[in-house]
Short mmCIF file of C-alpha atoms in Angstrom, two decimals:
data_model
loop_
_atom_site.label_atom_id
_atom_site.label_comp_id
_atom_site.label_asym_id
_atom_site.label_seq_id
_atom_site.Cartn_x
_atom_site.Cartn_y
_atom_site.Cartn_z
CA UNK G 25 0.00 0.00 0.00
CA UNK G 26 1.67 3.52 -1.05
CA UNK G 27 1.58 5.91 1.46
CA UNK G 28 -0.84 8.80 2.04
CA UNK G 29 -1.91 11.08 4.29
CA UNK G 30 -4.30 14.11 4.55
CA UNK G 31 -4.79 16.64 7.66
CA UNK G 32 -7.79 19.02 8.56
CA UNK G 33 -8.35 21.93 10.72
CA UNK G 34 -11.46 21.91 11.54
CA UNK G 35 -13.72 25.31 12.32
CA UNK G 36 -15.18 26.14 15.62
CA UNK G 37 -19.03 24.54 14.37
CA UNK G 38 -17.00 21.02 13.33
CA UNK G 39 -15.83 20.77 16.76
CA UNK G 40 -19.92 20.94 18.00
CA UNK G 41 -20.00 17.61 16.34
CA UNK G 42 -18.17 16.04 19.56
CA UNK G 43 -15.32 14.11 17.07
CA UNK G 44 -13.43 15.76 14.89
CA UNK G 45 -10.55 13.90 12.64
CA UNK G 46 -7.04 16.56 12.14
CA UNK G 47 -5.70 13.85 9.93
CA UNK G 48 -5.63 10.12 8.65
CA UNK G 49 -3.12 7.60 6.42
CA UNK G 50 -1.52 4.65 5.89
CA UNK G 51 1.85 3.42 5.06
CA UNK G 52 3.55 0.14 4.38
CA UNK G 53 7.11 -1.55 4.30
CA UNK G 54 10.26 -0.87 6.33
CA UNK G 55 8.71 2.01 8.28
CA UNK G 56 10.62 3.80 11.07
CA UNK G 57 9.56 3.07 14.86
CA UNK G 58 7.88 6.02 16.60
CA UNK G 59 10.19 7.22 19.96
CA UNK G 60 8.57 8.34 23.32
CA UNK G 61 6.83 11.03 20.97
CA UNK G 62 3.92 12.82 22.72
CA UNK G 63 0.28 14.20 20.86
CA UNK G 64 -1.55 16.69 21.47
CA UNK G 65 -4.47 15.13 20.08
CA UNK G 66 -5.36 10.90 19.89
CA UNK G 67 -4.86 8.30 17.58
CA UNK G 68 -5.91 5.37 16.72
CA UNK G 69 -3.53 2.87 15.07
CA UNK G 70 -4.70 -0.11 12.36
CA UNK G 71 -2.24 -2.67 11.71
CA UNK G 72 -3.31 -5.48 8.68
CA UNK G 73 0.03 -6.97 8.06
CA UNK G 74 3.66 -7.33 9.78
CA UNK G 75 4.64 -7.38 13.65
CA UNK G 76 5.38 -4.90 16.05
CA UNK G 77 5.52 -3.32 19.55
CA UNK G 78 3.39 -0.70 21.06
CA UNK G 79 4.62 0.26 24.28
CA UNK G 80 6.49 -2.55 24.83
CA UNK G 81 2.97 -4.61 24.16
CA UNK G 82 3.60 -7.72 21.13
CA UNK G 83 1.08 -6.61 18.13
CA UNK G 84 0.17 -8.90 15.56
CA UNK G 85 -2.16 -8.54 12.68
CA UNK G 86 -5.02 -7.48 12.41
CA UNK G 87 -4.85 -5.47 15.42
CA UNK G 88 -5.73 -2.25 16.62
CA UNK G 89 -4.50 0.73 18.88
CA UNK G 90 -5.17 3.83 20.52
CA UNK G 91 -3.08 6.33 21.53
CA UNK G 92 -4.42 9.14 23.92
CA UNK G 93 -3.33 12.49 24.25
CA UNK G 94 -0.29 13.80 25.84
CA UNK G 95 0.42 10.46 27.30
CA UNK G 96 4.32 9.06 25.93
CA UNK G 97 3.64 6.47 23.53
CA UNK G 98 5.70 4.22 21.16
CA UNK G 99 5.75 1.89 18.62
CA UNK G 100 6.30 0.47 15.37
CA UNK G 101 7.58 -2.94 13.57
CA UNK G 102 9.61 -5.42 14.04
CA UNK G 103 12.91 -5.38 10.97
CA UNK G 104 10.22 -7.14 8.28
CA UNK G 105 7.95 -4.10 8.08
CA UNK G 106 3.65 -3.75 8.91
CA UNK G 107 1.13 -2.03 7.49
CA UNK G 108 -0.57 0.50 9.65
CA UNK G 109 -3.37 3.41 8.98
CA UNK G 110 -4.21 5.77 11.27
CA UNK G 111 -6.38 8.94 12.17
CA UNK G 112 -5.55 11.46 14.58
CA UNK G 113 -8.73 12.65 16.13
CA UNK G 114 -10.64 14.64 19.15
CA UNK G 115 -12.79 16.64 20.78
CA UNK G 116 -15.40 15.94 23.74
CA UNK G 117 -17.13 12.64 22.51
CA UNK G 118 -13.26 11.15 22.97
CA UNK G 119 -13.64 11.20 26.76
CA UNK G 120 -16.92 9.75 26.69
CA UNK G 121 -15.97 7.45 24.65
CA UNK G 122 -13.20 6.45 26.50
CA UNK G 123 -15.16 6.48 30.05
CA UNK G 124 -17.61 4.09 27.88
CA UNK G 125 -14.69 1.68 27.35
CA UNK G 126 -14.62 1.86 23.47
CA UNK G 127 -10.82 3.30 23.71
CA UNK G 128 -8.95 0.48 25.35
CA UNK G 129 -5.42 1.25 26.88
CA UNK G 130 -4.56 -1.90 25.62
CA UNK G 131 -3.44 -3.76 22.21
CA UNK G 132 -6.45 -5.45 20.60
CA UNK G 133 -6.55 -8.16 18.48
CA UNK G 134 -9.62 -7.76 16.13
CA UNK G 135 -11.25 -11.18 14.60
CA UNK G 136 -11.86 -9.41 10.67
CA UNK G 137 -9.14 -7.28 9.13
CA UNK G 138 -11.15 -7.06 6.13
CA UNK G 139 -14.29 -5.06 8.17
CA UNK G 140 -11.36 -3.05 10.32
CA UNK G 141 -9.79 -1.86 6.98
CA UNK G 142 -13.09 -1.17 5.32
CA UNK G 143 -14.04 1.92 7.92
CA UNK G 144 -11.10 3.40 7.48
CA UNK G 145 -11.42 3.22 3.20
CA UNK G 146 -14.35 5.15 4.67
CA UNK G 147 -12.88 7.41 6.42
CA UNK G 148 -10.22 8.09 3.56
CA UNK G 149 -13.17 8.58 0.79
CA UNK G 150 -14.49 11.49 3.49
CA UNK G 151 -11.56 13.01 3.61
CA UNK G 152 -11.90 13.26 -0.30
CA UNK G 153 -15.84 15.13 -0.15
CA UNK G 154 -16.62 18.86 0.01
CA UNK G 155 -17.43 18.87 3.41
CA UNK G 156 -14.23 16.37 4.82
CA UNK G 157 -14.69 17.81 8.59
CA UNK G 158 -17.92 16.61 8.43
CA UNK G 159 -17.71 13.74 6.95
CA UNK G 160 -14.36 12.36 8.20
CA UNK G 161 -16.25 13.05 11.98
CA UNK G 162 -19.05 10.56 11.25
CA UNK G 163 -16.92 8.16 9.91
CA UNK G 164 -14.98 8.43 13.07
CA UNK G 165 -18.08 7.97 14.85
CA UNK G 166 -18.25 4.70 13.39
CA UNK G 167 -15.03 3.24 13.08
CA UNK G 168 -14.54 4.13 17.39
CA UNK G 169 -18.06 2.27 17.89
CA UNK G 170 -17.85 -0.46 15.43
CA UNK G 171 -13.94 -1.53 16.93
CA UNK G 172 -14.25 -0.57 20.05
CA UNK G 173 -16.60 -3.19 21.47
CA UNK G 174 -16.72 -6.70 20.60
CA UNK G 175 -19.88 -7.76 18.13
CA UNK G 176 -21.39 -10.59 19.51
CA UNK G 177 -23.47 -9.55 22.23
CA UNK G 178 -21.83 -11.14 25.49
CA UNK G 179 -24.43 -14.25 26.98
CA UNK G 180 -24.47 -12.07 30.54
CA UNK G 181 -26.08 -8.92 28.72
CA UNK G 182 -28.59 -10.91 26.77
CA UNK G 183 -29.31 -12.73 29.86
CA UNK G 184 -29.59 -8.65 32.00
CA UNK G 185 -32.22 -7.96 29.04
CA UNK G 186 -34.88 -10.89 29.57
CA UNK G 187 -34.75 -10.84 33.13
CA UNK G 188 -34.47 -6.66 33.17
CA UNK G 189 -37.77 -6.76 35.36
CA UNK G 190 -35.91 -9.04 37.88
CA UNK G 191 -33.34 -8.44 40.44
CA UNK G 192 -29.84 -8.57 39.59
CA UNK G 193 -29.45 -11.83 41.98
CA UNK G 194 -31.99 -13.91 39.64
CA UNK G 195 -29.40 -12.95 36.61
CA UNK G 196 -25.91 -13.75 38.53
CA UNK G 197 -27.88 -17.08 40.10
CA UNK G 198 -29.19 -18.05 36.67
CA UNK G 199 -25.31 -17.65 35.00
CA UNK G 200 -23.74 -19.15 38.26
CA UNK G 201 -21.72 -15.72 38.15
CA UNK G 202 -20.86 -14.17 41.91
CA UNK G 203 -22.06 -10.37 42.55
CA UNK G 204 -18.55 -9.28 41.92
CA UNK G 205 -18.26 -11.50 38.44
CA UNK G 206 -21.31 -9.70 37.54
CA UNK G 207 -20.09 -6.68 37.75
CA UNK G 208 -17.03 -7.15 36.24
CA UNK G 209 -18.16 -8.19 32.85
CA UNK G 210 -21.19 -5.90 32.46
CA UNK G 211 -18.53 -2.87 33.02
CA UNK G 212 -16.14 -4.51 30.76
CA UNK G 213 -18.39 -4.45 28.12
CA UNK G 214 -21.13 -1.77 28.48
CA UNK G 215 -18.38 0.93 30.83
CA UNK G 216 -21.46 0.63 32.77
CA UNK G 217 -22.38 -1.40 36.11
CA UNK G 218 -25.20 -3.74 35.90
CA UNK G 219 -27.79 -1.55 37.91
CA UNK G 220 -27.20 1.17 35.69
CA UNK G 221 -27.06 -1.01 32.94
CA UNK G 222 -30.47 -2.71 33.51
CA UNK G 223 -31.97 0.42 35.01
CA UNK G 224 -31.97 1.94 31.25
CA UNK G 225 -33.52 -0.99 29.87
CA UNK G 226 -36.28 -0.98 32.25
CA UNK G 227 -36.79 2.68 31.09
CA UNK G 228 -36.89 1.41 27.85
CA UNK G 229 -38.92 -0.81 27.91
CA UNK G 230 -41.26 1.93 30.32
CA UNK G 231 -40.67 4.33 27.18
CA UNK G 232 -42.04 1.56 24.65
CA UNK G 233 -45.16 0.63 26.93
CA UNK G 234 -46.05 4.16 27.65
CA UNK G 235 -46.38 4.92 23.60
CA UNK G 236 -47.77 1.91 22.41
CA UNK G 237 -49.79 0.74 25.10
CA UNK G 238 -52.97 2.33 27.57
CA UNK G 239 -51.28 0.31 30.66
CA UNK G 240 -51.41 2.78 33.19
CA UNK G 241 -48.39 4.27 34.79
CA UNK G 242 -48.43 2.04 37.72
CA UNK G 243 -48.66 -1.41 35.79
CA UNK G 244 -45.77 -0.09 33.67
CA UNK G 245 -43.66 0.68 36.58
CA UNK G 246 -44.17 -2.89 37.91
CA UNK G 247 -44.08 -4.92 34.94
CA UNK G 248 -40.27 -3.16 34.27
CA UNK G 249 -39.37 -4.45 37.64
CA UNK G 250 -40.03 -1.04 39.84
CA UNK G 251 -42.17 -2.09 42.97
CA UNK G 252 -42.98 1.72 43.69
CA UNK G 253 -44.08 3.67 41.39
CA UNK G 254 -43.47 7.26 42.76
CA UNK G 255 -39.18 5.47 42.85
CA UNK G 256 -40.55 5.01 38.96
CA UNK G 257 -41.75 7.68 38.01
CA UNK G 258 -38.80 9.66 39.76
CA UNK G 259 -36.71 7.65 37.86
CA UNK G 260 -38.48 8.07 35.02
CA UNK G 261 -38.53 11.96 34.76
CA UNK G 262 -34.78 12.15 36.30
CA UNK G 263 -33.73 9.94 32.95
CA UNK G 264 -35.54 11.42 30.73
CA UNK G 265 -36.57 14.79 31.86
CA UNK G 266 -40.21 14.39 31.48
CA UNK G 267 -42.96 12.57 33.86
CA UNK G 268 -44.25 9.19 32.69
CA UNK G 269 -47.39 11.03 31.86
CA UNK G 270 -46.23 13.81 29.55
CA UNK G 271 -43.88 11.50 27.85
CA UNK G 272 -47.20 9.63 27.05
CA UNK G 273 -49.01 12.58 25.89
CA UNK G 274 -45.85 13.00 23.52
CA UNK G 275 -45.39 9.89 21.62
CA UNK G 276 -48.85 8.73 21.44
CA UNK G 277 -51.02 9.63 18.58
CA UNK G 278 -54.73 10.47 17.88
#
């Protein structure tokens, strides 16, 4: 793969969009090792082909990296070369992202090179439209999302969504998973803990039952697994910023 390489600078409204990408490329071969160098912005590393370090880590193919800002970093390959692209990026939606778990600090192998390369082709052909800020930010949008989690939908969360109107202790019996074990994987893969995690399904499901349905606000709140509804309905209106009963009036129709 040649090399290439284009950089942006976005405007003040780009940077409203929560991502914005300063630059992306790609390069192949014998290509020289990055030293305790320092960004001012992140990065996110692709590697298809070749071995390497990243701080100090092993990578092998396909794998992917991040790099966050104004932390030392370094890497490259090994003497038989890689192929790498990469896209410096930033702006708010980074740290959420990151507090989400979608950046990990850590090497990660990824199961398709073929999918991995194909978002950033995408990002490359925004870079190439009118409007590349604002197209080179959704396509960052996706590429962080679609690599950052695993996905096939871990057996634990499908199991939080049927039982969502339970208690946690029905779920972690059910799986034969401790409290702790529990909590572990649901943060690992949702940057959530399971309360939290089944507490937005429940309003959720409240949301769906409240548009489509005439239940009343009390069987909603205890058919998604809230015993009181005045804890519901505070719930409810905290999440959402509207009652139970004006989200209602809202959504339905006629």
């Amino acid at each position: 793969m040649p090399g290439w390489s284009r950089y942006l600078t976005p405007a003040a409204a780009h940077w409203g969009l929560g991502l914005v990408c300063l630059g992306a490329g790609g390069q192949s071969g014998h290509i020289g090792t990055v030293r305790e160098r320092v960004l001012s912005s992140h990065a996110v590393v692709l590697v298809t082909a070749g071995r390497g370090r990243c701080n100090g880590r092993a990578v092998g193919p396909p794998a992917l990296f991040h790099l966050p800002a104004g932390v030392p970093h370094t890497y490259g390959p090994d003497r038989h070369g890689w192929s790498e692209q990469w896209a410096l990026y930033d702006g708010p939606a980074a740290g959420a992202y990151a507090e989400l778990g979608y950046l990990p600090a850590e090497v990660t192998p990824l199961a398709d090179a073929a999918s991995a390369a194909l978002l950033f082709t995408r990002l490359r052909r925004a870079l190439d439209r009118p409007d590349p800020e604002t197209a080179s930010a959704a396509a960052l949008h996706e590429l962080i999302t679609a690599l950052g989690r695993p996905r096939v939908t871990h057996p634990v969360l499908v199991a939080l969504a049927r039982n969502s109107a339970l208690p946690l202790a029905v779920t972690a019996r059910e799986l034969s998973l401790s409290a702790e074990r529990l909590r572990s994987i649901v943060r690992h893969q949702t940057g959530h803990g399971p309360k939290e995690y089944v507490q937005r399904l429940r309003i959720n499901r409240a949301k769906e039952l409240l548009a489509e349905t005439d239940l009343t606000v009390v069987a909603i709140s205890r058919r998604t697994g809230f015993n009181d509804p005045g804890y519901f309905t505070r719930q409810f209106t905290r999440r959402t910023g509207v009652t139970p009963s004006a989200f209602r009036t809202q959504q339905q129709r006629g």
